[in-house]
Amino acid sequence: MATDDNKQALSRRDLLGTSIKVATVGGLASMAGPVAVGSGVLTASVGLPQVAAAATQKGKGADVPPGQLDEYYGFWSGGHSGEVRVLGLPSMRELMRIPVFNRESATGWGLTNESRKILSEGLTPETREFLKKQGMVTYDHGDTHHPRMSYTDGSYDGRYLFINDKSNTRIARIRIDIMKTDKVLEIPNAQAIHGLRLQRYPKTGYVFCNSEMRTPLPNDGRDMNDPKKYVGIFSAVDGDSMTMAWQVKVSGNLDNVDADYKGKYAVSTCYNSEEGTTLAEMTAAPADHVVIFNIKAIEEAVKAGKVEMHQGVPVVDGRKEAQSMFTRYIPIASNPHGVNATPDGKYVVINGKLSPTVYVIEWDKVDELFAGKIGEKDVIVANPEVGLGPLHTTFDGRGNAYTSVFLDSQIVKWSIGDAIKQHKGEKANPIRQKLDVHYQVGHTNASMAESKDADGKWLVALCKFSKDRFLNVGPLKPENDQLIDISGDEMKLVHDGPTFPEPHDAIIVHKSKVNPVEIYNPNDPLFADLHALAKSDGLQLGVDSKVIRENGKVRVYMLSHAPTFSMTEFSVKKGDEVTVIISNTDEIVDLAHGFTMVGHNVCFEVGPKAHASATFKADRAGVWYYYCQWFCHALHMEMQGRMFVEA
Ligand code: K7E
Ligand code: CUA
Ligand code: CA
């Protein structure tokens, strides 16, 4: 325990950053009490000289004082919360949450007609029918893992963020300009989309997604007791139209995926080459594999129509026995996990998980492999031992790799160049440093490291357990996202960040790449349906304020302008289906309104110059109040009105 306490004290002091310099100038005595710095008050309980020295030497920290902005955006997966979170780095302040597959009470995500359409229109007809029988229009939850920003020529282009939903086999797209989800697509013929990465060149392009589970194809009741007849499915989605491009049948299952920087290949790990259905079966073989997908060969087959069609998607056969030009299988020690392409575009690193090593594959050798010039194993140019349980690797753009090692609870920094030398039999030790993290780290990612602009400043270690590092909040504990300064020769832990379940993965993007708007364009395609509806009612959306009645259906077009709604009352008849359409006419930054109808499960956000709607059955006679729930004005409480439901 003492050791952990010391480490904790050290990290807190590191957090003091530059401010601690001042403290040390004034003598160590000044560190004995609470020290106020920037955005918080931290207690430095013991003033060990060596600790103070370490902090002084560091000279920079994660502290971003009030009034100052962060240098980076962090896009965090919310795991089985189903959302995406936006953080500022290095402060690690949570700036926003973007609801994706979840229901969200503040913004009305999943309650408004617009969000419900987004959540349902990309489902397969078969799923829609199935959900209808349960009285649902879409799923209510999701399990997100891998957020990735769209690329143009290997650099982030700030258009979109894509993320997977393992639990209901979907992917979603978030528009960066407004930080809202705009498309959700269910992947047919597959189950449990886990790995997700993007085509980097020439642009995104494809969204590559792995089905983690193997299923019969078609999955209609046949072959259920014959897992050998199941298939794994690799999918490519067109990220611009959010429609299926093609799929590949593979041997084994698929876990994580990444793509190269030339637009030629994607590569996925497989932990179940045994094609088993139990833990014992899935860990039986001494080796599994990665499968490399030859995008051009697949595209040509699809173009030539040399495909099977399943649920309207062209599918090619990339299984081992098909001996196609679509895939190559590289043997890797038992049950590998993460796949991470190096930002220089030369290599891709496969993380061993059950093997204490990582594998470095050279993309140029993959060209030779498909050309038949070399064998499968020859694409591996390094295989350094890093520690127990390597899961994911990231990079600093200076030739170093950083691997998260789950069982050892460490981030291990190693040199790619020295690992390659060592593999050739030359004398070299690739390991540079091993840093303890707290505890059991899953993903790790460094600033800009998923693009060719890797800048090696910050690294996050997303730890699955926080143990004794935070106040006890009951049996369910937060996880611990740690921030590490990697700008110098040595990694330095600078911040602990408790998080709600479960940020598997995160990307760190320089703020220059992210340029959201402040006020909606009232004619955004997002509002096209509402414009069309208003037009069909002879009205202009966002201008007219009127109630339209049509055979038991009532449409209420209402404007909100601080601190009033354009209607303080409206009447409907018991049994009417009521659609309330709110247009926020305030053109002021940060002036969101809301609309809540008491007792009717209606509550949503309407951003500046936005429109939003919800539909409900007015089935209880009486007076029902509606109000604005978004604090917008000194008279915000008075921003209310009454719905009369006539018996
Ligand atoms: Cu390792 Cu889903 Cu990327 Cu979790 S995955 S850690
Ligand atoms: Cu409008 Cu509160
Ligand atoms: Ca296995």
XYZ file of C-alpha atoms and ligand atoms in Angstrom:
656
model
C 0.000 0.000 0.000
C 2.796 2.362 0.927
C 4.236 2.086 -2.552
C 0.926 2.928 -4.162
C 0.427 5.893 -1.862
C 3.808 7.227 -2.827
C 3.017 6.856 -6.502
C -0.256 8.606 -5.941
C 1.410 11.462 -4.120
C 3.907 11.768 -6.928
C 1.270 11.951 -9.620
C -0.673 14.592 -7.706
C 2.405 16.683 -7.360
C 3.218 16.247 -11.014
C -0.200 17.648 -11.650
C 0.782 20.885 -9.966
C 2.993 21.475 -12.967
C 4.558 24.887 -13.322
C 2.841 26.212 -10.219
C 4.950 23.947 -8.055
C 8.060 25.722 -9.239
C 6.855 28.767 -7.390
C 6.222 26.656 -4.344
C 9.725 25.204 -4.350
C 11.296 28.606 -4.737
C 9.570 29.598 -1.529
C 10.921 26.504 0.195
C 9.519 23.039 0.689
C 7.585 24.182 3.734
C 5.047 25.808 1.473
C 4.164 22.400 0.057
C 3.059 20.982 3.378
C -0.467 22.347 3.226
C -3.157 22.568 0.597
C -1.873 24.254 -2.541
C -4.308 26.113 -4.745
C -3.554 25.851 -8.416
C -5.483 26.833 -11.480
C -8.606 24.786 -11.759
C -8.440 22.997 -8.452
C -7.082 22.643 -4.953
C -4.680 19.822 -4.371
C -3.257 18.589 -1.156
C 0.444 17.894 -1.041
C 0.670 16.022 2.234
C 4.355 15.152 2.365
C 7.205 17.278 1.148
C 9.816 14.727 0.133
C 12.673 16.621 -1.499
C 13.180 14.085 -4.325
C 9.496 14.311 -5.203
C 9.633 18.077 -5.389
C 12.732 17.825 -7.540
C 11.005 15.465 -9.963
C 8.047 17.799 -10.292
C 10.216 20.853 -10.789
C 12.268 19.091 -13.416
C 9.116 18.192 -15.306
C 8.251 21.842 -15.681
C 4.871 21.275 -17.336
C 1.678 19.559 -16.440
C -1.919 18.919 -17.237
C -3.168 22.045 -15.539
C -5.098 24.429 -17.751
C -6.142 27.434 -15.634
C -9.647 28.916 -15.784
C -10.079 31.008 -18.880
C -7.506 29.070 -20.870
C -8.357 26.586 -23.571
C -7.013 23.098 -24.087
C -4.778 22.335 -27.039
C -6.436 19.035 -27.979
C -9.835 17.468 -28.276
C -10.209 13.960 -26.946
C -12.940 11.797 -28.439
C -13.738 9.095 -25.921
C -15.793 5.986 -26.375
C -18.452 5.684 -23.674
C -18.425 1.875 -23.903
C -21.717 0.302 -22.885
C -23.083 3.726 -21.921
C -23.561 3.862 -25.706
C -22.310 7.440 -26.029
C -19.245 9.399 -27.105
C -17.594 11.928 -24.798
C -15.612 14.971 -25.803
C -12.746 15.947 -23.523
C -10.265 18.782 -23.556
C -6.610 17.789 -23.213
C -4.362 18.155 -21.346
C -6.849 19.282 -18.688
C -8.917 16.090 -19.172
C -12.019 18.206 -18.570
C -15.166 16.607 -19.984
C -16.593 19.165 -22.412
C -19.580 17.424 -23.922
C -21.375 14.119 -24.310
C -22.683 13.045 -27.664
C -25.551 10.568 -27.397
C -25.233 7.889 -30.050
C -26.848 4.501 -29.368
C -28.191 5.428 -25.904
C -31.253 7.441 -24.794
C -30.346 10.831 -23.441
C -32.641 12.862 -21.224
C -31.056 16.318 -21.518
C -31.100 16.524 -25.310
C -34.030 14.214 -25.954
C -31.925 11.843 -28.027
C -34.186 8.895 -28.777
C -37.291 10.910 -27.841
C -37.477 13.420 -30.699
C -38.853 12.394 -34.071
C -35.607 13.448 -35.722
C -33.337 11.330 -33.515
C -35.711 8.359 -33.689
C -35.556 8.508 -37.457
C -31.756 8.540 -37.396
C -31.763 5.603 -34.982
C -34.177 3.519 -37.049
C -33.690 4.260 -40.740
C -30.413 2.338 -41.045
C -31.783 -0.869 -39.534
C -32.427 -3.835 -41.815
C -36.102 -4.379 -42.748
C -35.986 -7.645 -40.814
C -34.769 -5.913 -37.618
C -37.345 -3.151 -37.973
C -40.077 -5.761 -38.219
C -38.680 -7.629 -35.199
C -38.543 -4.439 -33.086
C -42.038 -3.394 -34.139
C -43.319 -6.614 -32.581
C -41.693 -5.500 -29.318
C -43.379 -2.091 -29.642
C -40.066 -0.402 -30.444
C -38.731 1.629 -33.357
C -35.077 1.046 -32.515
C -32.754 -0.471 -29.952
C -32.368 1.439 -26.690
C -28.715 0.736 -25.961
C -25.327 0.311 -27.535
C -21.784 -0.761 -26.682
C -19.240 1.576 -28.222
C -15.525 0.808 -28.462
C -13.597 2.539 -31.222
C -14.120 6.225 -32.114
C -12.230 7.301 -35.239
C -12.122 10.574 -37.154
C -12.336 10.654 -40.955
C -9.142 11.134 -42.977
C -7.977 12.767 -46.145
C -4.568 11.455 -47.207
C -3.751 10.105 -43.756
C -4.535 13.351 -41.911
C -7.659 14.083 -39.884
C -10.065 16.130 -41.987
C -12.547 17.101 -39.257
C -15.650 15.887 -41.118
C -16.891 12.883 -39.190
C -16.343 10.607 -36.257
C -17.345 6.963 -36.647
C -17.986 4.469 -33.849
C -19.115 0.860 -33.504
C -21.928 -0.725 -31.476
C -20.931 -4.236 -30.533
C -24.214 -5.033 -28.764
C -26.574 -4.479 -31.692
C -24.180 -4.806 -34.656
C -24.266 -1.197 -35.800
C -21.982 1.679 -36.620
C -22.743 5.378 -36.258
C -21.461 8.586 -37.764
C -21.136 11.848 -35.847
C -20.938 15.164 -37.674
C -18.038 17.109 -36.193
C -19.470 20.483 -37.289
C -22.418 20.119 -34.900
C -21.146 17.249 -32.700
C -24.321 15.226 -33.224
C -24.952 11.746 -34.566
C -26.386 11.934 -38.085
C -26.383 8.322 -39.338
C -26.712 4.881 -37.810
C -26.301 1.723 -39.885
C -26.919 -1.873 -38.931
C -24.438 -4.274 -40.506
C -26.345 -7.180 -42.062
C -25.071 -10.791 -42.140
C -22.822 -10.100 -39.139
C -23.025 -10.152 -35.366
C -21.308 -7.953 -32.756
C -19.294 -5.301 -34.629
C -16.147 -4.838 -32.555
C -13.073 -3.645 -34.446
C -13.639 -0.432 -36.408
C -11.051 1.572 -38.358
C -11.133 3.848 -41.353
C -9.615 3.978 -44.784
C -6.889 6.636 -44.617
C -6.038 7.072 -48.274
C -7.094 8.719 -50.495
C -9.815 9.484 -47.938
C -12.521 7.974 -45.734
C -13.901 6.319 -47.719
C -14.461 2.949 -46.221
C -15.337 2.250 -42.645
C -13.947 -1.219 -41.934
C -15.802 -3.255 -39.339
C -15.269 -6.682 -37.844
C -17.956 -9.063 -36.718
C -16.518 -10.586 -33.593
C -18.945 -13.499 -33.502
C -19.259 -16.165 -36.184
C -22.727 -17.091 -37.409
C -24.388 -19.191 -40.095
C -24.873 -17.312 -43.378
C -27.783 -16.847 -43.800
C -28.594 -16.993 -40.103
C -32.127 -18.342 -40.434
C -32.155 -21.427 -38.251
C -29.897 -23.606 -40.346
C -26.595 -25.123 -39.128
C -27.057 -23.899 -35.561
C -25.323 -26.900 -34.035
C -22.509 -26.949 -36.548
C -20.158 -24.038 -35.664
C -17.678 -25.173 -38.318
C -20.213 -23.976 -40.874
C -20.436 -20.519 -39.288
C -18.495 -17.662 -40.910
C -16.775 -14.523 -39.709
C -17.702 -11.410 -41.699
C -15.490 -8.449 -42.557
C -17.455 -5.398 -43.716
C -16.646 -2.261 -45.657
C -19.170 0.571 -45.354
C -19.133 3.642 -47.587
C -18.639 6.365 -44.973
C -19.994 9.126 -47.218
C -23.359 7.503 -47.941
C -23.380 5.243 -44.867
C -24.403 2.257 -46.975
C -22.877 -1.212 -47.240
C -20.109 -1.491 -49.841
C -19.095 -5.172 -49.556
C -18.351 -8.012 -47.178
C -15.788 -10.812 -46.978
C -16.310 -14.255 -45.481
C -13.316 -15.260 -43.385
C -11.985 -18.270 -41.515
C -11.983 -17.784 -37.741
C -13.404 -14.706 -36.020
C -12.353 -11.044 -36.195
C -11.346 -8.869 -33.245
C -9.567 -5.565 -33.988
C -8.704 -3.987 -37.334
C -6.552 -1.246 -38.792
C -5.722 -0.006 -42.271
C -2.584 1.218 -44.036
C -1.772 4.730 -45.315
C -1.912 3.798 -49.018
C -5.472 2.532 -49.295
C -4.352 -1.000 -50.196
C -4.891 -3.137 -47.109
C -6.793 -3.654 -43.900
C -5.682 -6.192 -41.314
C -7.699 -7.867 -38.556
C -6.750 -10.003 -35.590
C -8.419 -13.342 -34.945
C -8.448 -15.006 -31.520
C -10.759 -17.827 -32.510
C -9.070 -19.564 -35.416
C -10.181 -22.731 -33.654
C -13.752 -21.763 -34.644
C -14.831 -22.885 -31.191
C -17.709 -21.697 -29.033
C -16.226 -22.183 -25.555
C -13.308 -20.533 -23.808
C -11.426 -23.836 -23.779
C -11.914 -24.254 -27.508
C -11.016 -20.644 -28.334
C -7.702 -20.877 -26.473
C -6.791 -24.427 -27.528
C -4.500 -23.710 -30.494
C -0.918 -22.506 -29.910
C -1.384 -19.970 -32.685
C -4.157 -17.895 -34.231
C -3.673 -15.392 -37.048
C -4.215 -11.981 -38.537
C -6.020 -11.766 -41.839
C -4.922 -9.160 -44.373
C -7.552 -7.881 -46.812
C -6.533 -6.909 -50.335
C -8.939 -4.048 -51.027
C -8.279 -3.736 -54.753
C -8.810 -7.462 -55.379
C -12.088 -7.359 -53.461
C -13.279 -4.233 -55.291
C -12.539 -5.832 -58.664
C -14.526 -8.963 -57.790
C -17.437 -6.837 -56.594
C -17.321 -4.757 -59.756
C -17.254 -7.873 -61.922
C -20.216 -9.278 -60.002
C -18.215 -12.318 -58.847
C -20.031 -12.304 -55.527
C -22.787 -13.944 -53.527
C -25.583 -11.585 -52.505
C -26.801 -11.695 -48.902
C -29.433 -9.183 -47.724
C -28.531 -6.989 -50.664
C -24.798 -6.919 -49.877
C -22.143 -8.338 -52.230
C -20.096 -10.940 -50.347
C -16.813 -12.514 -51.506
C -15.243 -15.661 -50.109
C -11.964 -14.889 -48.353
C -11.796 -18.076 -46.290
C -8.553 -20.025 -46.242
C -9.986 -22.895 -48.259
C -11.122 -20.518 -51.028
C -7.435 -19.661 -51.720
C -8.466 -16.300 -53.132
C -6.536 -13.112 -53.813
C -8.805 -11.390 -51.290
C -6.998 -12.460 -48.128
C -3.773 -13.771 -46.612
C -3.532 -15.374 -43.175
C -0.433 -14.649 -41.067
C 0.129 -17.011 -38.105
C 0.360 -15.146 -34.768
C 0.772 -16.683 -31.288
C -2.422 -17.533 -29.406
C -5.251 -14.956 -29.117
C -3.875 -11.602 -30.341
C -5.913 -8.412 -29.765
C -5.080 -4.851 -30.914
C -3.926 -3.787 -34.380
C -2.161 -0.433 -34.785
C -0.643 1.082 -37.919
C 2.446 3.244 -37.432
C 2.026 6.919 -38.410
C 5.005 6.756 -40.816
C 2.909 4.425 -42.970
C 5.489 1.621 -42.933
C 4.350 -0.894 -40.336
C 1.440 -2.304 -38.422
C 1.774 -3.675 -34.897
C -0.166 -6.724 -33.690
C -0.555 -7.034 -29.918
C -0.059 -10.514 -28.479
C -2.423 -10.546 -25.466
C -1.684 -14.154 -24.423
C 1.817 -13.823 -25.853
C 4.104 -11.318 -24.065
C 5.235 -10.040 -27.461
C 4.050 -7.732 -30.208
C 4.473 -8.453 -33.925
C 5.597 -5.808 -36.406
C 4.407 -6.358 -39.982
C 5.890 -4.299 -42.822
C 3.321 -3.154 -45.412
C 5.834 -3.347 -48.295
C 6.352 -7.028 -47.503
C 2.588 -7.512 -47.784
C 2.899 -6.390 -51.427
C 5.468 -9.144 -51.928
C 3.276 -11.672 -50.142
C 0.312 -11.045 -52.450
C 2.714 -11.140 -55.417
C 3.733 -14.626 -54.326
C 7.366 -13.624 -53.766
C 7.544 -14.391 -50.041
C 5.745 -16.552 -47.502
C 3.238 -15.548 -44.828
C 5.736 -15.431 -41.974
C 8.153 -13.231 -43.942
C 5.963 -10.161 -43.514
C 6.887 -10.068 -39.811
C 9.976 -7.919 -39.302
C 10.060 -7.721 -35.493
C 8.620 -9.521 -32.490
C 9.881 -7.819 -29.306
C 8.898 -9.007 -25.856
C 7.187 -6.162 -23.991
C 5.476 -7.684 -20.932
C 2.458 -9.692 -19.871
C -0.782 -9.056 -21.725
C -0.007 -6.574 -24.528
C -3.357 -5.185 -25.781
C -2.841 -1.993 -27.791
C 0.013 0.123 -29.122
C 0.369 3.774 -29.997
C 3.152 5.965 -31.370
C 4.954 9.295 -30.904
C 6.031 9.917 -34.496
C 9.692 9.737 -33.397
C 10.092 6.010 -33.980
C 8.843 4.879 -30.585
C 5.898 2.658 -29.819
C 3.944 2.542 -26.546
C 2.186 -0.701 -25.725
C -0.456 -1.139 -23.032
C 0.312 -4.232 -21.028
C -2.804 -5.378 -19.172
C -1.484 -7.945 -16.701
C 1.627 -5.979 -15.750
C -0.406 -2.719 -15.575
C 2.218 -0.825 -17.526
C 2.783 1.311 -20.573
C 5.917 0.000 -22.255
C 7.865 2.342 -24.495
C 9.976 0.611 -27.142
C 11.887 1.525 -30.269
C 10.517 0.109 -33.515
C 13.941 0.452 -35.187
C 15.720 -1.442 -32.429
C 13.055 -4.142 -32.422
C 13.674 -4.694 -36.121
C 17.462 -4.816 -35.548
C 16.992 -7.316 -32.743
C 14.830 -9.484 -34.999
C 17.599 -9.507 -37.608
C 19.958 -10.880 -34.944
C 21.779 -7.622 -34.341
C 22.553 -6.584 -30.783
C 19.839 -4.176 -29.691
C 17.472 -3.685 -26.788
C 14.241 -2.078 -27.982
C 12.764 -1.452 -24.495
C 13.087 2.213 -23.446
C 10.904 2.497 -20.338
C 8.159 0.749 -18.414
C 5.739 3.014 -16.552
C 3.264 1.724 -13.963
C -0.360 2.712 -14.578
C -3.343 2.191 -12.289
C -4.597 -0.446 -13.020
C -5.029 -3.015 -15.781
C -4.789 -0.800 -18.814
C -6.796 -1.522 -21.977
C -6.355 0.928 -24.819
C -3.642 3.521 -24.958
C -3.466 6.290 -27.519
C -1.154 9.246 -28.111
C -1.868 12.694 -29.550
C -2.509 12.543 -33.301
C -1.003 9.012 -33.334
C -3.743 7.490 -35.495
C -2.798 9.896 -38.293
C 0.408 10.721 -40.114
C 0.638 13.879 -37.986
C 1.558 12.011 -34.777
C 3.155 14.658 -32.528
C 4.246 12.698 -29.473
C 3.055 15.096 -26.775
C 0.388 13.315 -24.733
C -0.674 9.764 -24.176
C -3.730 8.388 -22.409
C -3.816 5.049 -20.619
C -7.416 3.910 -20.273
C -7.314 1.753 -17.158
C -10.097 -0.726 -16.484
C -9.764 -0.554 -12.706
C -9.156 2.398 -10.408
C -8.922 0.484 -7.114
C -7.821 2.831 -4.306
C -7.287 6.007 -6.326
C -10.645 7.677 -5.744
C -13.218 8.092 -2.960
C -15.385 5.026 -2.578
C -18.664 5.395 -4.427
C -20.089 1.958 -3.691
C -19.605 -1.392 -5.392
C -19.536 0.099 -8.897
C -16.222 1.929 -9.272
C -15.132 4.442 -11.865
C -12.406 3.519 -14.282
C -9.221 5.543 -14.437
C -8.075 7.377 -17.540
C -4.516 8.499 -16.940
C -2.705 11.218 -18.826
C 0.978 10.768 -19.513
C 3.408 13.364 -20.820
C 5.513 11.703 -23.551
C 7.140 14.855 -24.937
C 10.484 14.148 -23.291
C 12.733 11.085 -23.164
C 10.830 9.780 -20.175
C 7.111 9.141 -19.829
C 5.593 11.062 -16.924
C 2.212 10.429 -15.345
C 0.429 13.779 -14.848
C -3.280 13.155 -14.269
C -5.847 10.672 -12.991
C -9.310 10.935 -14.528
C -12.201 8.880 -13.178
C -14.700 7.841 -15.857
C -18.068 6.151 -16.085
C -18.120 2.799 -17.936
C -16.406 2.229 -20.204
C -13.971 4.114 -22.380
C -12.334 1.309 -24.312
C -10.589 3.642 -26.656
C -10.044 7.342 -27.338
C -8.345 9.501 -29.919
C -6.542 12.780 -29.262
C -6.962 15.341 -32.028
C -5.296 18.760 -32.255
C -7.821 21.591 -31.999
C -6.789 22.924 -35.410
C -8.528 19.893 -36.964
C -11.841 20.378 -35.175
C -14.025 23.343 -36.117
C -17.610 23.075 -34.929
C -20.175 25.790 -35.656
C -21.751 27.851 -32.867
C -25.244 28.284 -34.295
C -27.230 25.893 -36.492
C -27.906 26.581 -40.108
C -31.738 26.636 -40.024
C -31.718 24.998 -43.477
C -29.402 22.161 -42.499
C -30.379 18.836 -44.163
C -31.048 17.672 -40.600
C -34.253 19.732 -40.683
C -35.368 18.800 -44.212
C -38.283 16.638 -43.008
C -39.636 19.415 -40.793
C -39.332 21.994 -43.576
C -41.251 19.653 -45.870
C -43.923 19.038 -43.219
C -44.397 22.767 -42.618
C -44.584 23.404 -46.340
C -47.282 20.736 -46.739
C -49.220 22.596 -44.051
C -48.796 25.864 -45.961
C -46.407 27.249 -43.357
C -42.845 28.468 -43.177
C -40.817 26.607 -40.550
C -39.229 28.892 -37.987
C -41.446 31.834 -38.975
C -45.070 30.769 -38.573
C -46.664 29.934 -35.255
C -49.847 27.929 -35.737
C -51.866 24.847 -34.789
C -52.907 22.607 -37.678
C -55.697 20.029 -37.177
C -56.239 17.105 -39.509
C -58.382 14.042 -38.608
C -57.213 13.400 -35.091
C -53.696 14.596 -35.856
C -52.559 17.925 -34.493
C -49.378 19.738 -35.435
C -48.269 22.593 -33.204
C -45.714 24.883 -34.832
C -44.215 26.928 -32.022
C -41.297 29.340 -31.813
C -39.091 29.822 -28.801
C -37.467 33.181 -28.200
C -36.066 33.955 -24.741
C -37.967 34.127 -22.458
C -41.216 33.110 -24.191
C -42.809 30.535 -26.416
C -44.851 31.981 -29.274
C -47.907 30.225 -27.788
C -48.767 30.263 -24.129
C -51.629 27.847 -24.710
C -53.102 25.473 -27.274
C -56.014 23.048 -27.257
C -56.338 19.465 -28.460
C -58.993 16.772 -28.073
C -58.543 13.686 -25.928
C -57.192 10.954 -28.176
C -55.428 13.316 -30.611
C -51.966 12.454 -31.842
C -50.009 15.631 -31.183
C -46.749 16.658 -32.833
C -45.058 19.662 -31.269
C -42.515 21.334 -33.536
C -40.291 23.904 -31.845
C -38.098 26.381 -33.693
C -35.526 28.308 -31.688
C -35.382 31.763 -33.256
C -32.669 33.109 -30.975
C -29.536 33.791 -32.935
C -27.296 33.962 -29.897
C -24.364 31.695 -29.138
C -25.043 29.259 -26.294
C -28.754 30.097 -26.216
C -30.348 26.667 -26.297
C -33.982 26.313 -25.305
C -35.826 23.187 -24.370
C -39.358 21.895 -24.564
C -40.802 19.678 -21.855
C -44.432 18.560 -21.746
C -45.160 17.532 -18.187
C -46.473 13.993 -17.851
C -46.023 13.020 -21.499
C -42.447 11.733 -21.775
C -41.511 14.718 -23.931
C -38.295 16.627 -23.243
C -35.781 17.844 -25.779
C -33.157 20.420 -26.641
C -33.549 23.024 -29.377
C -30.208 24.671 -30.181
C -29.916 28.234 -31.514
C -31.649 28.373 -34.931
C -32.503 24.662 -34.746
C -35.837 22.886 -35.091
C -36.954 19.765 -33.254
C -40.151 17.817 -32.768
C -41.795 15.089 -30.725
C -45.068 13.228 -31.128
C -47.306 11.900 -28.374
C -50.878 10.839 -27.730
C -52.891 13.388 -25.727
C -54.937 10.824 -23.877
C -55.484 12.462 -20.495
C -58.013 15.286 -20.325
C -57.051 18.354 -18.349
C -54.485 21.099 -18.136
C -50.902 20.086 -18.915
C -48.048 22.514 -18.610
C -45.112 22.748 -20.928
C -41.956 24.606 -20.064
C -38.451 25.387 -21.239
C -36.022 23.211 -19.257
C -32.855 24.831 -20.579
C -31.834 27.818 -18.460
C -31.952 30.618 -21.003
C -32.877 33.917 -19.361
C -33.530 35.586 -15.989
C -37.201 34.826 -16.699
C -36.517 31.268 -17.837
C -38.816 29.829 -15.145
C -41.646 31.856 -16.627
C -41.044 30.402 -20.093
C -44.071 28.101 -19.996
C -47.517 27.447 -21.391
C -50.591 25.187 -21.094
C -51.965 22.430 -23.262
C -55.699 21.960 -22.783
C -56.786 18.413 -23.480
C -60.557 18.572 -23.964
C -62.511 15.539 -22.763
Cu -9.163 -3.680 -26.412
Cu -13.021 -3.290 -27.679
Cu -10.470 -2.032 -28.541
Cu -11.671 -2.830 -25.112
S -11.075 -3.365 -27.145
S -9.693 -2.552 -24.313
Cu -35.958 29.039 -22.867
Cu -35.326 28.381 -20.706
Ca -7.308 -18.940 -30.106
